mmCIF file of C-alpha atoms and ligand atoms in Angstrom:
data_model
loop_
_atom_site.group_PDB
_atom_site.id
_atom_site.type_symbol
_atom_site.label_atom_id
_atom_site.label_comp_id
_atom_site.label_asym_id
_atom_site.label_seq_id
_atom_site.Cartn_x
_atom_site.Cartn_y
_atom_site.Cartn_z
ATOM 1 C CA MET A 1 219.615 -32.712 -74.671
ATOM 2 C CA LEU A 2 220.844 -29.760 -72.673
ATOM 3 C CA GLU A 3 219.162 -28.893 -69.396
ATOM 4 C CA LEU A 4 219.403 -25.299 -68.232
ATOM 5 C CA ARG A 5 217.921 -23.597 -65.234
ATOM 6 C CA ARG A 6 215.999 -20.486 -66.178
ATOM 7 C CA HIS A 7 218.566 -18.197 -64.592
ATOM 8 C CA GLN A 8 221.382 -19.837 -66.586
ATOM 9 C CA TRP A 9 219.427 -19.345 -69.810
ATOM 10 C CA LEU A 10 218.957 -15.677 -68.867
ATOM 11 C CA GLU A 11 222.654 -15.328 -67.954
ATOM 12 C CA MET A 12 223.636 -16.533 -71.417
ATOM 13 C CA LEU A 13 221.248 -14.143 -73.153
ATOM 14 C CA ALA A 14 222.538 -11.326 -70.922
ATOM 15 C CA GLU A 15 226.143 -12.179 -71.779
ATOM 16 C CA ALA A 16 225.300 -11.965 -75.478
ATOM 17 C CA TRP A 17 223.610 -8.563 -75.030
ATOM 18 C CA ASP A 18 226.278 -7.190 -72.673
ATOM 19 C CA SER A 19 229.055 -8.121 -75.095
ATOM 20 C CA TYR A 20 227.314 -6.675 -78.135
ATOM 21 C CA PRO A 21 228.586 -5.469 -80.644
ATOM 22 C CA LEU A 22 231.304 -8.039 -79.878
ATOM 23 C CA GLU A 23 230.650 -11.750 -79.654
ATOM 24 C CA GLY A 24 230.127 -12.893 -76.078
ATOM 25 C CA CYS A 25 231.238 -16.256 -74.763
ATOM 26 C CA GLY A 26 231.419 -18.438 -71.690
ATOM 27 C CA LEU A 27 231.736 -21.949 -70.334
ATOM 28 C CA LEU A 28 229.158 -24.513 -69.235
ATOM 29 C CA VAL A 29 230.149 -26.329 -66.067
ATOM 30 C CA GLY A 30 228.541 -29.569 -64.924
ATOM 31 C CA ALA A 31 229.179 -33.168 -63.956
ATOM 32 C CA SER A 32 231.394 -34.915 -66.487
ATOM 33 C CA GLY A 33 229.360 -35.908 -69.538
ATOM 34 C CA ALA A 34 226.178 -34.474 -68.005
ATOM 35 C CA GLU A 35 223.263 -32.895 -69.816
ATOM 36 C CA ALA A 36 222.427 -30.566 -66.918
ATOM 37 C CA VAL A 37 224.433 -27.386 -66.447
ATOM 38 C CA GLU A 38 225.488 -26.579 -62.880
ATOM 39 C CA ARG A 39 226.704 -23.100 -63.705
ATOM 40 C CA PHE A 40 227.460 -20.777 -66.558
ATOM 41 C CA VAL A 41 230.746 -18.864 -66.380
ATOM 42 C CA PRO A 42 231.032 -15.807 -68.660
ATOM 43 C CA ILE A 43 234.520 -15.513 -70.169
ATOM 44 C CA ARG A 44 236.037 -12.477 -71.844
ATOM 45 C CA ASN A 45 236.255 -12.653 -75.640
ATOM 46 C CA GLU A 46 239.987 -12.212 -76.115
ATOM 47 C CA ALA A 47 239.503 -11.702 -79.862
ATOM 48 C CA ARG A 48 237.366 -8.601 -79.183
ATOM 49 C CA SER A 49 235.546 -9.245 -82.438
ATOM 50 C CA SER A 50 231.973 -9.190 -83.705
ATOM 51 C CA ARG A 51 232.768 -12.141 -85.989
ATOM 52 C CA ILE A 52 234.785 -14.565 -83.860
ATOM 53 C CA TYR A 53 235.466 -15.360 -80.228
ATOM 54 C CA ARG A 54 238.504 -16.635 -78.386
ATOM 55 C CA LEU A 55 238.072 -17.556 -74.732
ATOM 56 C CA ASP A 56 240.415 -15.581 -72.476
ATOM 57 C CA GLY A 57 243.109 -18.083 -71.463
ATOM 58 C CA SER A 58 243.510 -17.101 -67.812
ATOM 59 C CA GLN A 59 239.750 -16.901 -67.157
ATOM 60 C CA TYR A 60 239.352 -20.286 -68.834
ATOM 61 C CA ALA A 61 242.071 -21.788 -66.614
ATOM 62 C CA LYS A 62 240.477 -20.281 -63.503
ATOM 63 C CA ALA A 63 237.060 -21.724 -64.430
ATOM 64 C CA ALA A 64 238.636 -25.138 -65.070
ATOM 65 C CA VAL A 65 240.427 -25.166 -61.700
ATOM 66 C CA GLN A 66 237.241 -24.124 -59.872
ATOM 67 C CA ALA A 67 235.221 -26.793 -61.694
ATOM 68 C CA ASP A 68 237.810 -29.406 -60.756
ATOM 69 C CA ARG A 69 237.685 -28.325 -57.101
ATOM 70 C CA ASP A 70 233.929 -28.839 -57.133
ATOM 71 C CA GLY A 71 234.243 -32.267 -58.747
ATOM 72 C CA LEU A 72 232.802 -30.873 -61.968
ATOM 73 C CA ASP A 73 233.962 -30.498 -65.530
ATOM 74 C CA ILE A 74 233.637 -28.084 -68.397
ATOM 75 C CA ILE A 75 230.893 -29.633 -70.494
ATOM 76 C CA GLY A 76 230.467 -27.052 -73.198
ATOM 77 C CA VAL A 77 230.842 -23.543 -74.448
ATOM 78 C CA MET A 78 228.452 -20.731 -75.296
ATOM 79 C CA HIS A 79 229.061 -17.898 -77.720
ATOM 80 C CA SER A 80 226.928 -15.352 -79.493
ATOM 81 C CA HIS A 81 226.355 -14.565 -83.125
ATOM 82 C CA THR A 82 225.785 -10.845 -83.519
ATOM 83 C CA HIS A 83 224.457 -10.890 -87.079
ATOM 84 C CA THR A 84 223.812 -14.473 -88.091
ATOM 85 C CA ALA A 85 221.563 -17.355 -87.079
ATOM 86 C CA ALA A 86 222.085 -19.472 -83.967
ATOM 87 C CA TYR A 87 223.727 -22.209 -86.012
ATOM 88 C CA PRO A 88 227.394 -23.303 -86.021
ATOM 89 C CA SER A 89 229.504 -21.517 -88.633
ATOM 90 C CA PRO A 90 232.277 -23.297 -90.555
ATOM 91 C CA THR A 91 234.687 -21.658 -88.044
ATOM 92 C CA ASP A 92 232.715 -23.173 -85.141
ATOM 93 C CA VAL A 93 232.818 -26.618 -86.740
ATOM 94 C CA ALA A 94 236.574 -26.304 -87.305
ATOM 95 C CA GLU A 95 236.985 -25.239 -83.668
ATOM 96 C CA ALA A 96 234.955 -28.221 -82.427
ATOM 97 C CA SER A 97 237.069 -30.573 -84.508
ATOM 98 C CA LYS A 98 240.362 -29.607 -82.871
ATOM 99 C CA PRO A 99 242.101 -32.586 -81.252
ATOM 100 C CA LEU A 100 241.894 -31.389 -77.627
ATOM 101 C CA VAL A 101 238.212 -30.456 -77.713
ATOM 102 C CA PRO A 102 236.098 -33.113 -75.937
ATOM 103 C CA PRO A 103 233.709 -34.746 -78.432
ATOM 104 C CA ASP A 104 230.763 -34.658 -75.999
ATOM 105 C CA TRP A 105 230.729 -30.865 -75.505
ATOM 106 C CA HIS A 106 227.523 -28.895 -75.817
ATOM 107 C CA TRP A 107 227.843 -25.967 -78.246
ATOM 108 C CA VAL A 108 225.419 -23.240 -77.254
ATOM 109 C CA ILE A 109 224.891 -20.352 -79.640
ATOM 110 C CA VAL A 110 222.877 -17.229 -78.837
ATOM 111 C CA SER A 111 221.889 -15.240 -81.908
ATOM 112 C CA LEU A 112 221.093 -11.546 -81.772
ATOM 113 C CA GLY A 113 220.729 -11.482 -85.531
ATOM 114 C CA TRP A 114 216.989 -10.844 -85.629
ATOM 115 C CA GLY A 115 216.846 -8.159 -82.953
ATOM 116 C CA TYR A 116 215.888 -10.558 -80.157
ATOM 117 C CA PRO A 117 218.009 -13.286 -78.562
ATOM 118 C CA GLU A 118 217.557 -16.886 -79.628
ATOM 119 C CA LEU A 119 219.403 -19.757 -77.928
ATOM 120 C CA HIS A 120 220.129 -23.133 -79.491
ATOM 121 C CA SER A 121 222.461 -25.980 -78.547
ATOM 122 C CA PHE A 122 224.342 -28.402 -80.758
ATOM 123 C CA ARG A 123 226.605 -31.399 -80.739
ATOM 124 C CA ILE A 124 229.384 -31.234 -83.293
ATOM 125 C CA LEU A 125 230.982 -34.581 -84.082
ATOM 126 C CA ASP A 126 233.361 -35.408 -86.931
ATOM 127 C CA GLY A 127 232.319 -32.250 -88.740
ATOM 128 C CA GLY A 128 228.618 -33.109 -88.454
ATOM 129 C CA ILE A 129 226.181 -30.754 -86.720
ATOM 130 C CA ALA A 130 223.237 -32.057 -84.679
ATOM 131 C CA GLU A 131 220.918 -29.696 -82.847
ATOM 132 C CA GLU A 132 219.882 -30.931 -79.408
ATOM 133 C CA PRO A 133 216.763 -29.924 -77.469
ATOM 134 C CA VAL A 134 217.212 -27.329 -74.726
ATOM 135 C CA VAL A 135 215.073 -28.049 -71.677
ATOM 136 C CA LEU A 136 214.452 -25.301 -69.143
ATOM 137 C CA ALA A 137 214.191 -26.228 -65.477
ATOM 138 C CA ASN A 138 213.442 -24.009 -62.522
HETATM 139 ZN ZN1 ZN B 201 229.946 -19.075 -84.014
#
């Protein structure tokens, strides 16, 4: 399960729209291993692509330092799909399977593929994809 406050959900949809026609991305910050997001941090897509994203290294580092200062952790990542469904692509699964990526990350995907934004969250473990429910809180 992933718990988002309404404003965080809106921030992620806005990041997807604002980045269009490129993929948008950002980090989910929360207590280590938590299901509730404390804040969403938009990060520049260094790849500047409509097909892939690469989190800007210095913005990522800044977000990680700030999270650490607040006793929090990076608990997941959001990115948008500009033309395809909100479902992890083979590239996303390969990314999630890299050795340094924490296995308990939430993988949020916002699709703009159907003309309106759609947000889904997944766990990706050992190459397997499991969708998790997204719960909206006030
Ligand atoms: Zn993707």
